Amino acid sequence: MTDVINPATGEVFTTVPSLDLAATDAAIETAQRAFPAWRAVAPGDRARLLRRFAAVVDQHLEELAELEVRNAGHTIGNARWEAGNVRDVLDYYAGAPERLSGRQIPVAGGLDVTFHEPLGVVGIIVPWNFPMPIAGWGFAPALAAGNTVVLKPAELTPLTAIRLGELALAAELPEGVFTIVPGKGSVVGQRFVTHPAVRKVCFTGSTEVGKSIMAGAADQVKRVTLELGGKSANIVFADADLERAAASAPGSVFDNAGQDCCARSRLLVQESVYDKFLALLEPAVRAFRVTDPAQADAEMGPLISAAHKKTVTSYVEGSDVAFRGSAPESGGWWFPPTVLLAHSTEDRHWREEVFGPVLSVLPFKDEEDAVRLANDTEYGLSGSLWTRDLGRALRVSRAVETGALSVNSHSSVRYWTPFGGMKQSGLGRELGPDALLSFTDVKNVFLAMGD
Ligand code: NAP
Ligand code: MG
């Protein structure tokens, strides 16, 4: 059994089973047995089951949200959005089964057609930072394409995934089609990589573990989708609406206590407006409301664990602190929003993913310098740029090497647009029209007409 802790209080409030190798194999084999019948469900019927699953999630939205507030310390506003995102992603991919068309290709002497075949059992490994959305981004398209799914939640945050597994059964998805397998990454997650019946692994988490999964998958030429770390830049040009850029910068990095792979944790400000911009940013950072995440007006809750707080603290110690917000001081793993001045691109807090409410700031000279600094990282997940110059917005958007960019805003994840990283931020795309086909293989069939 594993203790489940409320990060806002530090108290254990329940326990969940931690499955061993034999139980993991049993779950994978159940999913394998469920596959032939699931792939054979008529497209319209599979669509209807997924829509019903979405409706059941919607009926339990508040319960799921409250569970996430307790288990992950997410603000109630965010947690409601996250549960709603699972519903929406299910509804979106519920439109897929009847639209998963192949091609007809002209070949003399017969008929050539392609099919998008499901892979079999898909293993999904989920981190603790966004337990519900990241689970849904994997299981919804995987199920829609006709695969069965085994899903391992993070040990720290298993509760909403376990509940979603129950809700799938309540929506009458057949037994074995969607199975939650709680346990350790080194046991359950690793078995998804080595078990031959698992034909694809979707992993979200650290770049280090992602690399080991990619290497392990090579052994069976297993398909992978990887969503890894980020160190995204928020680039503010002198001609931008500085007030709007400053007002929105805290949310772009401190949301979810900075435990977001898309966090805009590197702020690049054009040197001619650097002092002015920091003066606008300071009150916005100080006003960021860090409080009991169950409160309706909370903007940020605690960090996920004591160990993670220690890691985040190590980036601030000995660094040049520009200013900080405030946070509760007792009970739970609280950390105030913190802005650090970088003195060189070699500063550790500038280079590494902190995954906490820590923003690093550096000035730049001109457009070329901004692009060079933004790209001076192994990561390439998201980013933002602020300018009123349309040509510059287009040039910089094309030049910054990341999978998702926002101009004059910070939004980057919408369920109907593709999401994923360039460089070492990942491999493949989730969400949007692109994700579905990554849960299939193309089969080409030629039927001879005969004489
Ligand atoms: P992690 O170790 O990569 O964990 C992510 C998931 O992978 C968890 O479910 C974990 O299981 C599982 N896992 C761990 N080792 C595994 C292995 N050898 N084989 C298969 N699965 C394995 O991430 P973390 O330790 O929670 O966080 C460390 C850092 O990673 C963070 O500080 C952050 O920088 C980064 N991170 C990024 C994202 C993202 O969205 N890109 C998400 C989370 C973390 P357990 O439950 O047993 O840990
Ligand atoms: Mg780990």
Coordinates of C-alpha atoms and ligand atoms in Angstrom, one line a residue:
M1 CA 0.0 0.0 0.0
T2 CA 1.1 3.6 -0.6
D3 CA 0.2 6.5 1.6
V4 CA -1.6 9.4 -0.2
I5 CA -0.7 12.8 1.2
N6 CA -2.5 16.1 1.0
P7 CA 0.3 18.5 0.0
A8 CA -1.5 21.5 1.5
T9 CA -1.4 20.0 5.0
G10 CA 1.3 17.3 4.8
E11 CA -1.2 14.7 6.2
V12 CA -1.8 11.2 5.0
F13 CA -5.5 10.9 4.2
T14 CA -5.8 7.5 2.5
T15 CA -3.8 4.6 1.1
V16 CA -3.9 2.8 -2.3
P17 CA -2.5 -0.5 -3.4
S18 CA 0.9 -0.6 -5.1
L19 CA 0.8 -3.4 -7.6
D20 CA 3.6 -5.9 -8.0
L21 CA 5.0 -7.5 -11.2
A22 CA 2.6 -10.4 -11.1
A23 CA -0.5 -8.1 -10.7
T24 CA 0.9 -5.8 -13.5
D25 CA 1.2 -8.8 -15.8
A26 CA -2.3 -9.9 -15.0
A27 CA -3.7 -6.4 -15.8
I28 CA -1.8 -6.4 -19.1
E29 CA -3.0 -9.8 -20.0
T30 CA -6.6 -8.9 -19.2
A31 CA -6.2 -5.9 -21.6
Q32 CA -4.7 -8.2 -24.2
R33 CA -7.7 -10.5 -24.0
A34 CA -10.1 -7.6 -24.2
F35 CA -8.5 -6.2 -27.4
P36 CA -10.1 -8.4 -30.1
A37 CA -13.6 -7.7 -29.0
W38 CA -13.0 -4.0 -28.5
R39 CA -11.4 -3.5 -31.9
A40 CA -14.4 -5.3 -33.4
V41 CA -17.0 -3.0 -31.8
A42 CA -18.7 -1.2 -34.6
P43 CA -17.4 2.4 -35.1
G44 CA -20.7 4.0 -34.2
D45 CA -21.0 1.9 -31.0
R46 CA -17.5 2.7 -29.9
A47 CA -18.2 6.4 -30.4
R48 CA -21.4 6.1 -28.3
L49 CA -19.5 4.4 -25.5
L50 CA -16.9 7.1 -25.4
R51 CA -19.6 9.8 -25.5
R52 CA -21.3 8.1 -22.6
F53 CA -17.9 7.9 -20.7
A54 CA -17.6 11.7 -21.3
A55 CA -21.1 12.2 -19.9
V56 CA -20.4 10.2 -16.8
V57 CA -17.2 12.2 -16.2
D58 CA -19.3 15.4 -16.6
Q59 CA -21.7 14.1 -13.9
H60 CA -18.8 13.6 -11.5
L61 CA -16.9 16.7 -12.4
E62 CA -17.1 18.3 -8.9
E63 CA -16.1 15.0 -7.2
L64 CA -13.1 14.6 -9.5
A65 CA -12.1 18.2 -9.0
E66 CA -12.3 18.0 -5.2
L67 CA -10.3 14.8 -5.3
E68 CA -7.5 16.6 -7.2
V69 CA -7.5 19.5 -4.8
R70 CA -6.9 17.1 -1.9
N71 CA -4.4 14.8 -3.6
A72 CA -2.3 17.2 -5.8
G73 CA -3.0 20.6 -4.1
H74 CA -4.4 22.0 -7.3
T75 CA -6.5 25.1 -7.0
I76 CA -10.2 24.3 -7.3
G77 CA -10.5 26.5 -10.4
N78 CA -7.8 24.5 -12.1
A79 CA -9.1 21.2 -10.9
R80 CA -12.5 21.9 -12.4
W81 CA -10.9 22.8 -15.7
E82 CA -8.8 19.6 -15.6
A83 CA -11.9 17.3 -15.0
G84 CA -13.7 19.2 -17.8
N85 CA -10.7 18.6 -20.0
V86 CA -11.0 14.9 -19.6
R87 CA -14.7 15.1 -20.6
D88 CA -13.9 17.3 -23.6
V89 CA -11.0 15.2 -24.8
L90 CA -13.3 12.1 -24.6
D91 CA -16.0 13.9 -26.6
Y92 CA -13.5 15.1 -29.2
Y93 CA -12.1 11.6 -29.9
A94 CA -15.5 10.1 -29.7
G95 CA -15.9 11.7 -33.1
A96 CA -13.0 9.6 -34.4
P97 CA -14.2 6.0 -34.8
E98 CA -16.5 6.7 -37.8
R99 CA -13.9 9.0 -39.3
L100 CA -10.8 6.8 -39.1
S101 CA -10.7 6.4 -42.9
G102 CA -7.9 5.0 -44.9
R103 CA -7.2 5.7 -48.6
Q104 CA -8.0 4.2 -51.9
I105 CA -4.9 4.3 -54.1
P106 CA -5.0 3.7 -57.9
V107 CA -3.3 0.5 -58.8
A108 CA -3.9 -1.4 -62.1
G109 CA -5.6 -4.8 -61.9
G110 CA -7.4 -4.4 -58.6
L111 CA -8.2 -2.3 -55.6
D112 CA -5.6 -0.9 -53.2
V113 CA -6.8 0.4 -49.8
T114 CA -5.2 1.3 -46.5
F115 CA -6.5 0.7 -43.0
H116 CA -5.5 2.4 -39.8
E117 CA -5.2 -0.6 -37.6
P118 CA -5.1 -0.3 -33.8
L119 CA -1.9 -1.5 -32.1
G120 CA -3.2 -3.6 -29.3
V121 CA -2.5 -2.8 -25.6
V122 CA -1.3 0.8 -25.0
G123 CA 0.5 1.6 -21.8
I124 CA 0.2 5.1 -20.5
I125 CA 2.5 6.4 -17.8
V126 CA 1.3 9.6 -16.1
P127 CA 3.2 12.1 -13.9
W128 CA 1.9 13.8 -10.8
N129 CA 1.7 17.4 -12.1
F130 CA -1.5 17.1 -14.2
P131 CA -2.9 13.7 -13.4
M132 CA -6.3 14.0 -15.1
P133 CA -5.6 15.8 -18.4
I134 CA -2.4 13.9 -19.2
A135 CA -4.2 10.6 -18.6
G136 CA -7.0 11.7 -20.9
W137 CA -4.7 12.9 -23.6
G138 CA -3.4 9.3 -23.8
F139 CA -6.4 7.1 -23.1
A140 CA -9.1 8.9 -25.1
P141 CA -7.4 8.7 -28.6
A142 CA -6.0 5.3 -27.8
L143 CA -9.5 3.9 -27.0
A144 CA -11.1 5.7 -29.9
A145 CA -8.6 4.0 -32.4
G146 CA -9.6 0.6 -31.0
N147 CA -6.8 -0.1 -28.6
T148 CA -7.2 -1.3 -25.0
V149 CA -5.3 0.7 -22.3
V150 CA -3.4 0.0 -19.1
L151 CA -2.6 3.3 -17.2
K152 CA -0.1 3.9 -14.4
P153 CA -0.8 7.0 -12.4
A154 CA 2.1 8.6 -10.5
E155 CA 2.5 7.1 -7.0
L156 CA 1.9 10.6 -5.5
T157 CA -1.4 11.2 -7.3
P158 CA -3.3 8.0 -8.1
L159 CA -6.8 9.0 -6.9
T160 CA -8.4 10.6 -9.9
A161 CA -7.1 8.0 -12.3
I162 CA -8.5 5.2 -10.1
R163 CA -11.9 7.0 -10.1
L164 CA -11.8 7.5 -13.9
G165 CA -11.3 3.7 -14.2
E166 CA -14.4 3.2 -12.2
L167 CA -16.4 5.7 -14.2
A168 CA -15.4 4.0 -17.4
L169 CA -17.0 0.8 -16.1
A170 CA -20.1 2.8 -15.0
A171 CA -20.3 4.0 -18.6
E172 CA -20.3 0.4 -19.7
L173 CA -17.0 0.2 -21.3
P174 CA -16.3 -3.5 -21.3
E175 CA -14.1 -5.0 -18.5
G176 CA -10.4 -4.9 -19.4
V177 CA -10.6 -2.1 -22.0
F178 CA -9.4 0.6 -19.7
T179 CA -7.5 -0.6 -16.6
I180 CA -5.7 1.5 -13.9
V181 CA -2.6 -0.1 -12.6
P182 CA -1.3 1.9 -9.5
G183 CA 2.3 1.3 -8.4
K184 CA 5.9 2.2 -8.8
G185 CA 7.4 3.5 -12.0
S186 CA 10.3 1.1 -11.6
V187 CA 7.8 -1.9 -11.4
V188 CA 4.6 -1.1 -13.2
G189 CA 5.9 1.5 -15.6
Q190 CA 9.0 -0.5 -16.4
R191 CA 6.8 -3.6 -17.2
F192 CA 4.9 -1.6 -19.7
V193 CA 8.2 -1.1 -21.5
T194 CA 9.3 -4.8 -21.3
H195 CA 6.0 -6.7 -21.6
P196 CA 5.6 -7.8 -25.3
A197 CA 1.8 -7.5 -25.3
V198 CA 2.1 -3.7 -24.7
R199 CA 2.6 -2.3 -28.2
K200 CA 3.0 1.4 -27.4
V201 CA 4.1 3.4 -24.4
C202 CA 2.9 7.0 -23.9
F203 CA 5.1 8.6 -21.3
T204 CA 4.9 12.1 -19.7
G205 CA 7.5 13.0 -17.1
S206 CA 11.2 13.8 -16.7
T207 CA 13.5 13.8 -19.7
E208 CA 15.8 11.4 -17.9
V209 CA 13.2 8.7 -17.4
G210 CA 11.8 9.4 -20.9
K211 CA 15.2 8.6 -22.4
S212 CA 15.4 5.3 -20.5
I213 CA 11.9 4.4 -21.8
M214 CA 12.9 5.2 -25.4
A215 CA 16.0 3.1 -25.1
G216 CA 14.0 0.2 -23.5
A217 CA 11.3 0.4 -26.2
A218 CA 14.0 -0.1 -28.9
D219 CA 14.3 -3.8 -27.8
Q220 CA 10.9 -4.6 -29.2
V221 CA 10.6 -1.7 -31.6
K222 CA 7.8 -0.5 -29.4
R223 CA 6.0 2.7 -30.4
V224 CA 6.5 5.7 -28.0
T225 CA 5.1 9.1 -27.5
L226 CA 7.2 11.2 -25.1
E227 CA 6.2 14.4 -23.4
L228 CA 9.2 15.5 -21.4
G229 CA 10.6 18.6 -19.7
G230 CA 10.6 22.2 -20.8
K231 CA 12.4 25.5 -20.1
S232 CA 10.2 27.8 -22.1
A233 CA 10.9 31.4 -22.9
N234 CA 8.5 34.4 -22.5
I235 CA 10.0 37.1 -24.8
V236 CA 8.9 40.7 -24.3
F237 CA 9.9 43.1 -27.0
A238 CA 10.1 46.9 -26.3
D239 CA 7.1 47.6 -28.6
A240 CA 4.8 45.2 -26.8
D241 CA 1.8 46.1 -24.6
L242 CA 4.0 46.0 -21.5
E243 CA 1.1 46.3 -19.0
R244 CA -0.6 43.2 -20.4
A245 CA 2.6 41.2 -20.7
A246 CA 3.5 42.0 -17.1
A247 CA 0.1 41.3 -15.7
S248 CA 0.0 37.9 -17.4
A249 CA 3.6 36.8 -16.8
P250 CA 3.1 35.5 -13.2
G251 CA 0.2 33.1 -14.3
S252 CA 2.4 31.8 -17.2
V253 CA 5.0 30.4 -14.8
F254 CA 3.4 30.2 -11.3
D255 CA 0.2 28.4 -12.4
N256 CA 0.1 25.0 -10.7
A257 CA 2.9 26.2 -8.6
G258 CA 5.2 26.1 -11.6
Q259 CA 4.8 22.3 -11.9
D260 CA 4.0 22.6 -15.5
C261 CA 6.2 21.4 -18.4
C262 CA 4.9 24.5 -20.4
A263 CA 5.8 27.0 -17.6
R264 CA 7.3 30.2 -19.2
S265 CA 10.2 30.0 -16.7
R266 CA 12.7 32.1 -18.6
L267 CA 11.7 35.7 -19.1
L268 CA 13.6 37.6 -21.8
V269 CA 13.0 41.3 -21.8
Q270 CA 14.4 43.8 -24.3
E271 CA 17.1 45.9 -22.5
S272 CA 15.5 49.3 -23.4
V273 CA 12.4 48.4 -21.3
Y274 CA 14.0 46.0 -18.8
D275 CA 13.7 48.3 -15.7
K276 CA 10.3 49.5 -16.6
F277 CA 9.1 45.9 -17.2
L278 CA 10.4 44.6 -13.8
A279 CA 8.7 47.5 -12.1
L280 CA 5.4 46.5 -13.7
L281 CA 6.0 42.8 -12.9
E282 CA 6.8 43.2 -9.2
P283 CA 3.3 44.2 -8.0
A284 CA 1.7 41.4 -10.2
V285 CA 4.0 38.8 -8.5
R286 CA 3.4 40.1 -5.0
A287 CA -0.4 40.1 -5.6
F288 CA -0.4 36.4 -6.8
R289 CA -2.7 34.6 -4.3
V290 CA -1.1 31.6 -2.8
T291 CA -3.5 30.0 -0.3
D292 CA -5.6 27.0 0.6
P293 CA -6.3 25.6 -2.9
A294 CA -9.8 24.7 -2.0
Q295 CA -10.6 28.4 -1.7
A296 CA -12.4 29.8 -4.8
D297 CA -10.0 32.7 -5.3
A298 CA -6.7 30.7 -4.9
E299 CA -4.3 31.2 -7.7
M300 CA -1.7 28.8 -6.5
G301 CA -1.5 26.0 -4.0
P302 CA 1.5 24.1 -2.5
L303 CA 4.2 22.1 -4.1
I304 CA 3.6 18.3 -4.5
S305 CA 5.9 16.9 -1.9
A306 CA 8.6 17.7 0.8
A307 CA 11.3 16.2 -1.5
H308 CA 10.2 18.4 -4.4
K309 CA 10.2 21.5 -2.1
K310 CA 13.8 20.7 -1.2
T311 CA 14.8 20.5 -4.9
V312 CA 13.0 23.8 -5.8
T313 CA 14.6 25.5 -2.7
S314 CA 18.1 24.5 -4.0
Y315 CA 17.7 26.7 -7.1
V316 CA 16.9 29.8 -5.0
E317 CA 19.7 29.4 -2.4
G318 CA 22.7 31.6 -3.4
S319 CA 20.8 33.1 -6.4
D320 CA 20.1 36.8 -6.9
V321 CA 16.4 37.2 -5.8
A322 CA 14.7 40.2 -7.4
F323 CA 11.4 39.9 -5.5
R324 CA 9.1 37.3 -4.1
G325 CA 5.4 36.9 -3.4
S326 CA 4.0 35.3 -0.3
A327 CA 2.8 31.9 0.8
P328 CA 1.5 30.2 3.9
E329 CA 4.3 29.2 6.2
S330 CA 3.1 26.1 8.0
G331 CA 1.4 22.8 7.2
G332 CA 2.2 21.5 3.7
W333 CA 4.8 22.2 1.1
W334 CA 4.4 25.9 0.4
F335 CA 6.7 28.0 -1.7
P336 CA 6.3 31.7 -2.5
P337 CA 6.4 32.9 -6.2
T338 CA 10.0 33.9 -6.7
V339 CA 11.7 36.0 -9.4
L340 CA 15.5 35.5 -9.9
L341 CA 17.9 37.6 -11.9
A342 CA 20.1 35.6 -14.2
H343 CA 23.6 37.0 -14.7
S344 CA 24.6 34.5 -17.4
T345 CA 23.0 31.8 -19.4
E346 CA 25.2 29.4 -17.4
D347 CA 23.2 30.1 -14.2
R348 CA 21.7 26.8 -13.0
H349 CA 18.3 28.3 -12.5
W350 CA 18.4 29.7 -16.1
R351 CA 19.3 26.4 -17.7
E352 CA 17.5 23.6 -15.7
E353 CA 13.8 22.9 -15.4
V354 CA 13.0 23.9 -11.8
F355 CA 9.4 22.7 -11.9
G356 CA 8.5 25.2 -9.2
P357 CA 7.2 28.8 -8.9
V358 CA 10.6 30.3 -9.9
L359 CA 11.0 32.7 -12.8
S360 CA 14.5 33.6 -14.2
V361 CA 14.9 37.0 -15.9
L362 CA 17.5 38.1 -18.5
P363 CA 17.7 41.1 -20.8
F364 CA 18.4 40.9 -24.5
K365 CA 19.5 43.4 -27.2
D366 CA 17.6 42.8 -30.3
E367 CA 15.5 40.3 -32.2
E368 CA 18.4 38.1 -33.2
D369 CA 19.7 38.0 -29.7
A370 CA 16.3 37.1 -28.3
V371 CA 16.0 34.1 -30.7
R372 CA 19.5 33.0 -29.9
L373 CA 18.9 33.1 -26.2
A374 CA 15.4 31.4 -26.5
N375 CA 17.0 28.6 -28.5
D376 CA 20.0 28.1 -26.2
T377 CA 18.5 25.1 -24.4
E378 CA 18.1 21.4 -25.0
Y379 CA 14.3 21.8 -24.5
G380 CA 11.7 23.0 -26.9
L381 CA 8.1 22.6 -25.6
S382 CA 6.3 26.0 -25.6
G383 CA 6.9 29.7 -25.3
S384 CA 5.4 33.1 -25.7
L385 CA 6.3 36.4 -27.4
W386 CA 5.0 39.9 -27.0
T387 CA 5.2 42.4 -29.8
R388 CA 2.9 44.7 -31.8
D389 CA 5.0 44.2 -34.9
L390 CA 3.2 41.5 -37.1
G391 CA 6.3 40.7 -39.2
R392 CA 8.4 40.2 -36.1
A393 CA 5.7 38.0 -34.5
L394 CA 5.8 35.8 -37.6
R395 CA 9.6 35.8 -37.9
V396 CA 10.2 34.9 -34.2
S397 CA 7.4 32.3 -34.2
R398 CA 9.2 30.5 -37.0
A399 CA 12.6 30.9 -35.5
V400 CA 12.0 29.7 -32.0
E401 CA 12.4 25.9 -31.8
T402 CA 9.4 24.8 -29.8
G403 CA 6.3 22.7 -30.4
A404 CA 3.8 25.4 -29.3
L405 CA 4.0 29.1 -29.2
S406 CA 1.6 31.9 -28.2
V407 CA 1.8 35.5 -29.5
N408 CA 0.5 38.2 -27.1
S409 CA -1.0 35.5 -24.9
H410 CA 0.1 32.4 -23.0
S411 CA -2.4 29.8 -24.0
S412 CA -0.8 26.7 -25.6
V413 CA -2.9 23.6 -24.7
R414 CA -6.3 23.2 -26.4
Y415 CA -7.6 19.7 -26.9
W416 CA -8.3 20.3 -30.6
T417 CA -4.8 21.6 -31.5
P418 CA -1.6 19.6 -31.4
F419 CA 0.7 19.6 -28.4
G420 CA 4.2 18.3 -27.9
G421 CA 7.9 19.1 -27.9
M422 CA 10.8 19.7 -30.2
K423 CA 14.4 18.7 -29.3
Q424 CA 14.6 16.9 -26.0
S425 CA 11.1 18.0 -24.9
G426 CA 9.6 15.0 -26.5
L427 CA 8.6 12.9 -29.5
G428 CA 5.3 12.8 -31.2
R429 CA 2.2 15.0 -30.7
E430 CA -0.8 14.6 -28.4
L431 CA -4.3 16.1 -28.8
G432 CA -5.7 17.6 -32.0
P433 CA -6.1 15.8 -35.3
D434 CA -2.5 14.4 -35.2
A435 CA -2.7 12.3 -32.1
L436 CA -5.2 9.7 -33.2
L437 CA -3.0 8.2 -36.0
S438 CA -0.1 7.7 -33.6
F439 CA -2.3 5.0 -31.9
T440 CA -2.5 3.1 -35.2
D441 CA -0.4 1.4 -37.8
V442 CA -1.1 1.7 -41.5
K443 CA -1.9 -1.5 -43.4
N444 CA -1.9 -1.6 -47.2
V445 CA -4.1 -4.2 -48.9
F446 CA -4.2 -4.9 -52.6
L447 CA -7.1 -7.0 -53.9
A448 CA -6.6 -8.5 -57.4
M449 CA -9.6 -8.2 -59.7
G450 CA -8.8 -11.5 -61.5
D451 CA -9.2 -12.0 -65.2
Ligands
NAP1 P1 9.4 10.9 -13.4 O1 10.3 10.1 -12.5 O2 9.8 11.0 -14.8 O3 7.9 10.2 -13.2 C1 6.9 10.3 -14.2 C2 6.1 9.0 -14.2 O4 7.0 7.9 -14.7 C3 5.6 8.5 -12.9 O5 4.4 7.8 -13.0 C4 6.7 7.6 -12.4 O6 6.3 6.6 -11.4 C5 7.1 6.9 -13.7 N1 8.4 6.3 -13.7 C6 9.5 6.6 -13.0 N2 10.6 5.9 -13.3 C7 10.2 5.0 -14.2 C8 10.8 4.0 -15.0 N3 12.1 3.7 -14.8 N4 10.1 3.3 -15.9 C9 8.8 3.6 -16.1 N5 8.1 4.6 -15.5 C10 8.8 5.3 -14.5 O7 9.2 12.3 -12.8 P2 9.3 12.8 -11.3 O8 10.3 12.1 -10.5 O9 7.9 12.7 -10.7 O10 9.7 14.3 -11.5 C11 11.0 14.7 -11.6 C12 11.1 15.9 -12.5 O11 10.6 15.5 -13.8 C13 10.3 17.1 -12.1 O12 10.9 17.8 -11.2 C14 10.2 17.8 -13.5 O13 11.4 18.5 -13.8 C15 10.1 16.7 -14.5 N6 8.6 16.4 -14.8 C16 8.1 16.8 -16.0 C17 6.8 16.5 -16.3 C18 6.2 16.9 -17.6 O14 5.0 17.2 -17.6 N7 7.0 17.0 -18.6 C19 6.0 15.9 -15.4 C20 6.5 15.5 -14.2 C21 7.9 15.7 -13.9 P3 6.4 7.0 -9.9 O15 5.0 7.3 -9.5 O16 6.9 5.7 -9.2 O17 7.4 8.1 -9.7
MG2 MG 11.2 10.1 -10.6

